[in-house]
């Protein structure tokens, strides 16, 4: 069983989201995709949607299809997902196998996807930041509704005790 582990934290040392994706893939055969080290993802997406080369889109989609399971690390930056993760998802959506014109929700039907969402802040329902974590609903919508995957959510919040701003990488 092959697991595609996708990390997007800009931090390598001390990253809670990377630690969580490592924990979720321990003991499994892993193919690792580190989006934080890939340069030009946004440019590749722009090129692909503008009718240019879709080579990277195809390569990334092939990786997703080849895996039996996905584990996606998503630190919450500025109340949403990192730019690299957004560009990766955009490149997947460009591939017609993942976003067929006939409808949504079938390309990865039943494929297990574990979302490892980590935030330095907490977003409890009665707290001052309730409803501000836009990463979770966005990722659920893409993986469950657009791709049709079987999504499991793993959330760790409050990983930074005294952050001066929500811009602390996790």
Coordinates of N, CA, C and O in Angstrom, one line a residue, residues 17 30 35 70 81 93 99 116 128 164:
X17 N 2.9 20.3 11.6 CA 2.2 19.6 10.5 C 3.1 18.5 9.9 O 2.6 17.5 9.5
X30 N 6.0 5.1 1.6 CA 5.6 6.5 1.4 C 6.3 7.1 0.2 O 7.5 6.9 0.0
X35 N 5.9 20.4 -1.0 CA 5.5 21.5 -1.8 C 6.3 22.8 -1.5 O 6.5 23.6 -2.3
X70 N -3.7 9.2 0.5 CA -3.1 10.5 0.6 C -3.1 11.0 2.0 O -4.1 10.8 2.7
X81 N -5.0 28.1 3.7 CA -3.9 27.1 3.4 C -2.7 27.9 2.8 O -2.9 29.0 2.2
X93 N -6.7 20.2 -10.2 CA -8.0 20.5 -10.8 C -7.9 20.7 -12.3 O -8.8 20.4 -13.0
X99 N -11.0 16.5 -12.6 CA -12.1 17.4 -12.7 C -12.8 17.3 -14.0 O -12.8 18.1 -14.9
X116 N -4.1 16.6 7.5 CA -3.5 17.0 8.8 C -3.4 18.5 8.9 O -2.5 19.1 8.3
X128 N -12.8 33.8 20.3 CA -12.7 35.1 19.5 C -12.4 34.8 18.0 O -12.7 35.7 17.2
X164 N 2.3 36.5 18.4 CA 2.0 37.9 18.3 C 1.0 38.1 17.2 O 0.3 39.1 17.1

